[in-house]
Amino acid sequence: MSLPGRGLAKGLAVTLRTMTRRTVTQQYPETPPELVPRSRGVIALFEENCTVCMLCARECPDWCIYIDSHKETVPAAAPGGRERSRNVLDRFAIDFSLCMYCGICVEVCPFDALFWSPEFEYAEEDIRDLVHERDRLREWMWTVPAPPALDPRAEEPKEVAAARRTADKLAAAQAAQAAEAERAAQEQAAQGRDAQGRDAAEQPRDGEAGA
Ligand code: SF4
Ligand code: SF4
């Protein structure tokens, strides 16, 4: 059974603790605030990864992502193959005067083309300037913090494993090429020595013939 007034006493204790806590004023803008790395400041676009799938624009609850694109035909990779068509990005913009920083677009992007940056100093005098076009969204990429290190016991990510396999194959091919070049150089040098040896062996005979 709870004592009467216990809740009130607990509330007062919290109030007293807060009242007596030392206040700290952050001297912004002289001292930049210490933000947590995953702060939602602004959205950055890594447009090389964007396939114009439109998922982010469709899922955005505020309809503040504007994407324009056109189709291009890619010739067949091999003779007899089929031509393919692909989307080419013409415009990618986010209106930060409408954005509510919910993060849905970043979450749904299947190709890792959108990232959060902790940058927040982009206030504008004209609200229309809060529409960030693709160049500006691309610039924000340089302010995106590196992802945290993986747990040492975690499985190697598929992308990293694939990249490592490709790098290993490339290194093996380069090593084989270098070994082949060295073998060819040694053979050439050996042939050169043989030719010199033959010349040297023939020279006395030439001398004898002259005598
Ligand atoms: S954070 Fe939310 S509101 Fe802002 S652009 Fe992305 S989906 Fe739209
Ligand atoms: S969801 Fe990702 S890949 Fe698709 S259009 Fe948006 S940014 Fe581009």
Short mmCIF file of C-alpha atoms and ligand atoms in Angstrom, two decimals:
data_model
loop_
_atom_site.label_atom_id
_atom_site.label_comp_id
_atom_site.label_asym_id
_atom_site.label_seq_id
_atom_site.Cartn_x
_atom_site.Cartn_y
_atom_site.Cartn_z
CA MET A 1 0.00 0.00 0.00
CA SER A 2 1.43 3.38 -0.95
CA LEU A 3 1.59 6.14 1.61
CA PRO A 4 -0.61 9.15 0.94
CA GLY A 5 1.39 12.04 -0.51
CA ARG A 6 4.28 9.82 -1.60
CA GLY A 7 3.88 10.82 -5.24
CA LEU A 8 3.85 14.48 -4.24
CA ALA A 9 7.04 14.04 -2.20
CA LYS A 10 8.77 12.31 -5.12
CA GLY A 11 7.76 15.12 -7.48
CA LEU A 12 9.03 17.76 -5.05
CA ALA A 13 12.31 15.88 -4.66
CA VAL A 14 12.82 15.98 -8.43
CA THR A 15 11.98 19.70 -8.47
CA LEU A 16 14.46 20.38 -5.66
CA ARG A 17 17.21 18.37 -7.36
CA THR A 18 16.66 20.29 -10.59
CA MET A 19 16.58 23.65 -8.79
CA THR A 20 19.86 23.03 -7.05
CA ARG A 21 21.68 21.58 -10.10
CA ARG A 22 24.40 23.80 -11.52
CA THR A 23 23.24 25.42 -14.76
CA VAL A 24 25.51 25.35 -17.80
CA THR A 25 25.11 27.83 -20.62
CA GLN A 26 26.56 26.79 -23.96
CA GLN A 27 28.19 29.83 -25.54
CA TYR A 28 26.81 29.24 -29.03
CA PRO A 29 27.81 30.44 -31.63
CA GLU A 30 31.26 31.12 -30.11
CA THR A 31 31.43 27.52 -28.92
CA PRO A 32 29.82 24.96 -31.21
CA PRO A 33 27.45 22.59 -29.43
CA GLU A 34 28.53 19.03 -28.81
CA LEU A 35 26.03 17.07 -30.85
CA VAL A 36 25.61 13.34 -30.79
CA PRO A 37 26.90 11.78 -34.01
CA ARG A 38 23.45 10.65 -35.13
CA SER A 39 21.88 14.09 -34.83
CA ARG A 40 19.36 14.87 -37.57
CA GLY A 41 20.64 18.16 -38.91
CA VAL A 42 20.30 17.97 -42.68
CA ILE A 43 19.89 15.25 -45.29
CA ALA A 44 22.80 14.53 -47.61
CA LEU A 45 22.52 12.89 -51.02
CA PHE A 46 25.10 10.51 -52.42
CA GLU A 47 23.75 10.74 -55.94
CA GLU A 48 26.07 8.10 -57.39
CA ASN A 49 24.01 5.54 -55.44
CA CYS A 50 20.61 6.92 -56.43
CA THR A 51 18.77 4.79 -58.99
CA VAL A 52 15.77 7.17 -59.16
CA CYS A 53 13.51 4.47 -57.73
CA MET A 54 11.30 7.26 -56.26
CA LEU A 55 10.76 5.33 -53.03
CA CYS A 56 11.88 8.23 -50.82
CA ALA A 57 9.62 10.73 -52.64
CA ARG A 58 6.63 8.39 -52.41
CA GLU A 59 7.13 7.63 -48.71
CA CYS A 60 7.84 11.20 -47.58
CA PRO A 61 4.81 12.22 -45.48
CA ASP A 62 5.34 15.89 -46.35
CA TRP A 63 5.86 15.42 -50.09
CA CYS A 64 8.90 17.64 -49.89
CA ILE A 65 11.26 15.58 -52.05
CA TYR A 66 11.26 16.57 -55.73
CA ILE A 67 12.78 14.21 -58.26
CA ASP A 68 12.93 14.54 -62.05
CA SER A 69 14.53 12.02 -64.36
CA HIS A 70 14.59 10.73 -67.91
CA LYS A 71 15.23 7.34 -69.44
CA GLU A 72 18.34 6.50 -71.41
CA THR A 73 19.06 3.43 -73.51
CA VAL A 74 22.20 1.54 -72.62
CA PRO A 75 23.65 -0.50 -75.52
CA ALA A 76 23.98 -4.26 -75.09
CA ALA A 77 27.06 -5.31 -73.16
CA ALA A 78 27.85 -8.14 -75.63
CA PRO A 79 27.02 -8.72 -79.31
CA GLY A 80 23.57 -10.25 -79.62
CA GLY A 81 22.55 -8.96 -76.17
CA ARG A 82 19.56 -6.78 -75.43
CA GLU A 83 19.62 -3.04 -74.94
CA ARG A 84 18.62 -1.85 -71.51
CA SER A 85 17.06 1.37 -70.33
CA ARG A 86 18.04 3.18 -67.17
CA ASN A 87 16.84 6.23 -65.27
CA VAL A 88 19.07 9.28 -65.26
CA LEU A 89 18.64 11.81 -62.47
CA ASP A 90 17.82 15.35 -63.64
CA ARG A 91 16.72 16.92 -60.40
CA PHE A 92 16.78 15.91 -56.73
CA ALA A 93 15.71 18.51 -54.21
CA ILE A 94 14.45 18.58 -50.64
CA ASP A 95 12.39 21.45 -49.27
CA PHE A 96 13.63 21.83 -45.69
CA SER A 97 10.91 24.37 -44.93
CA LEU A 98 8.43 21.48 -45.14
CA CYS A 99 10.61 18.60 -43.94
CA MET A 100 9.77 17.36 -40.45
CA TYR A 101 13.01 15.42 -40.04
CA CYS A 102 11.21 12.11 -39.57
CA GLY A 103 13.99 10.22 -41.34
CA ILE A 104 11.64 7.99 -43.35
CA CYS A 105 13.39 8.83 -46.64
CA VAL A 106 16.79 7.87 -45.19
CA GLU A 107 15.36 4.63 -43.80
CA VAL A 108 13.53 3.52 -46.95
CA CYS A 109 16.24 4.26 -49.50
CA PRO A 110 17.29 0.77 -50.64
CA PHE A 111 20.55 1.96 -52.19
CA ASP A 112 22.16 3.98 -49.38
CA ALA A 113 21.87 7.26 -51.22
CA LEU A 114 20.54 9.38 -48.33
CA PHE A 115 22.31 10.08 -45.04
CA TRP A 116 21.86 12.27 -42.00
CA SER A 117 24.43 14.96 -41.36
CA PRO A 118 24.55 16.76 -37.98
CA GLU A 119 25.02 20.16 -39.73
CA PHE A 120 22.24 22.52 -38.75
CA GLU A 121 23.50 25.99 -39.63
CA TYR A 122 21.58 26.58 -42.83
CA ALA A 123 18.95 29.10 -41.77
CA GLU A 124 17.90 31.43 -44.58
CA GLU A 125 16.29 34.86 -44.74
CA ASP A 126 14.16 33.77 -47.68
CA ILE A 127 12.15 30.59 -47.12
CA ARG A 128 12.54 29.66 -50.81
CA ASP A 129 16.26 29.19 -50.21
CA LEU A 130 15.48 26.24 -47.96
CA VAL A 131 14.92 24.12 -51.07
CA HIS A 132 18.28 22.39 -51.38
CA GLU A 133 19.01 21.16 -54.90
CA ARG A 134 21.16 18.13 -55.68
CA ASP A 135 24.50 20.02 -55.68
CA ARG A 136 23.87 21.37 -52.21
CA LEU A 137 22.58 18.01 -50.97
CA ARG A 138 25.76 16.43 -52.43
CA GLU A 139 27.92 18.97 -50.57
CA TRP A 140 26.38 17.88 -47.27
CA MET A 141 27.87 14.41 -47.85
CA TRP A 142 31.27 15.70 -46.70
CA THR A 143 29.78 16.45 -43.28
CA VAL A 144 28.28 13.00 -42.73
CA PRO A 145 30.14 11.28 -39.88
CA ALA A 146 31.78 7.93 -40.54
CA PRO A 147 29.64 4.99 -39.44
CA PRO A 148 30.51 3.55 -36.04
CA ALA A 149 32.86 0.59 -35.96
CA LEU A 150 31.25 -2.83 -36.21
CA ASP A 151 31.00 -5.07 -33.20
CA PRO A 152 34.14 -7.27 -33.34
CA ARG A 153 31.93 -10.38 -33.20
CA ALA A 154 29.63 -9.19 -36.00
CA GLU A 155 29.55 -10.96 -39.35
CA GLU A 156 31.51 -9.26 -42.12
CA PRO A 157 29.07 -7.15 -44.19
CA LYS A 158 28.28 -8.64 -47.62
CA GLU A 159 29.49 -5.51 -49.43
CA VAL A 160 32.83 -5.55 -47.60
CA ALA A 161 33.31 -9.28 -48.27
CA ALA A 162 32.52 -8.77 -51.98
CA ALA A 163 34.88 -5.79 -52.21
CA ARG A 164 37.64 -7.77 -50.45
CA ARG A 165 37.19 -10.72 -52.84
CA THR A 166 37.45 -8.37 -55.84
CA ALA A 167 40.54 -6.69 -54.37
CA ASP A 168 42.14 -10.12 -53.71
CA LYS A 169 41.46 -11.23 -57.30
CA LEU A 170 42.89 -7.98 -58.65
CA ALA A 171 46.01 -8.32 -56.48
CA ALA A 172 46.47 -11.96 -57.63
CA ALA A 173 46.09 -10.95 -61.30
CA GLN A 174 48.61 -8.13 -60.84
CA ALA A 175 51.08 -10.46 -59.10
CA ALA A 176 50.73 -13.02 -61.94
CA GLN A 177 51.28 -10.28 -64.51
CA ALA A 178 54.39 -9.04 -62.68
CA ALA A 179 55.76 -12.62 -62.41
CA GLU A 180 55.13 -13.17 -66.15
CA ALA A 181 56.90 -9.89 -67.00
CA GLU A 182 59.88 -10.88 -64.82
CA ARG A 183 60.07 -14.34 -66.44
CA ALA A 184 60.00 -12.77 -69.91
CA ALA A 185 62.75 -10.33 -68.91
CA GLN A 186 64.90 -13.20 -67.54
CA GLU A 187 64.39 -15.21 -70.75
CA GLN A 188 65.37 -12.20 -72.84
CA ALA A 189 68.49 -11.65 -70.71
CA ALA A 190 69.41 -15.35 -71.02
CA GLN A 191 68.97 -15.22 -74.80
CA GLY A 192 71.17 -12.12 -74.88
CA ARG A 193 73.89 -13.93 -72.87
CA ASP A 194 73.71 -16.97 -75.21
CA ALA A 195 74.10 -14.75 -78.25
CA GLN A 196 77.12 -13.01 -76.67
CA GLY A 197 78.62 -16.41 -75.82
CA ARG A 198 78.23 -17.59 -79.43
CA ASP A 199 79.81 -14.39 -80.74
CA ALA A 200 82.72 -14.77 -78.33
CA ALA A 201 83.20 -18.41 -79.38
CA GLU A 202 83.15 -17.49 -83.08
CA GLN A 203 85.64 -14.58 -82.76
CA PRO A 204 88.89 -16.69 -82.35
CA ARG A 205 87.88 -18.81 -85.35
CA ASP A 206 87.52 -15.60 -87.35
CA GLY A 207 91.01 -14.62 -86.12
CA GLU A 208 92.46 -17.99 -87.09
CA ALA A 209 90.88 -17.69 -90.51
CA GLY A 210 92.50 -14.23 -90.88
CA ALA A 211 95.94 -15.64 -89.85
S1 SF4 B 1 12.92 13.47 -43.27
FE1 SF4 B 1 10.75 12.90 -43.51
S2 SF4 B 1 9.74 14.80 -44.06
FE2 SF4 B 1 11.92 15.14 -44.38
S3 SF4 B 1 12.28 14.67 -46.52
FE3 SF4 B 1 12.66 12.78 -45.39
S4 SF4 B 1 10.71 11.70 -45.38
FE4 SF4 B 1 10.27 13.81 -45.97
S1 SF4 B 2 14.97 6.01 -52.42
FE1 SF4 B 2 17.16 6.30 -52.66
S2 SF4 B 2 17.66 5.44 -54.68
FE2 SF4 B 2 15.42 5.75 -54.60
S3 SF4 B 2 15.13 7.80 -55.49
FE3 SF4 B 2 15.27 8.07 -53.28
S4 SF4 B 2 17.45 8.50 -52.93
FE4 SF4 B 2 17.28 7.64 -54.97
#
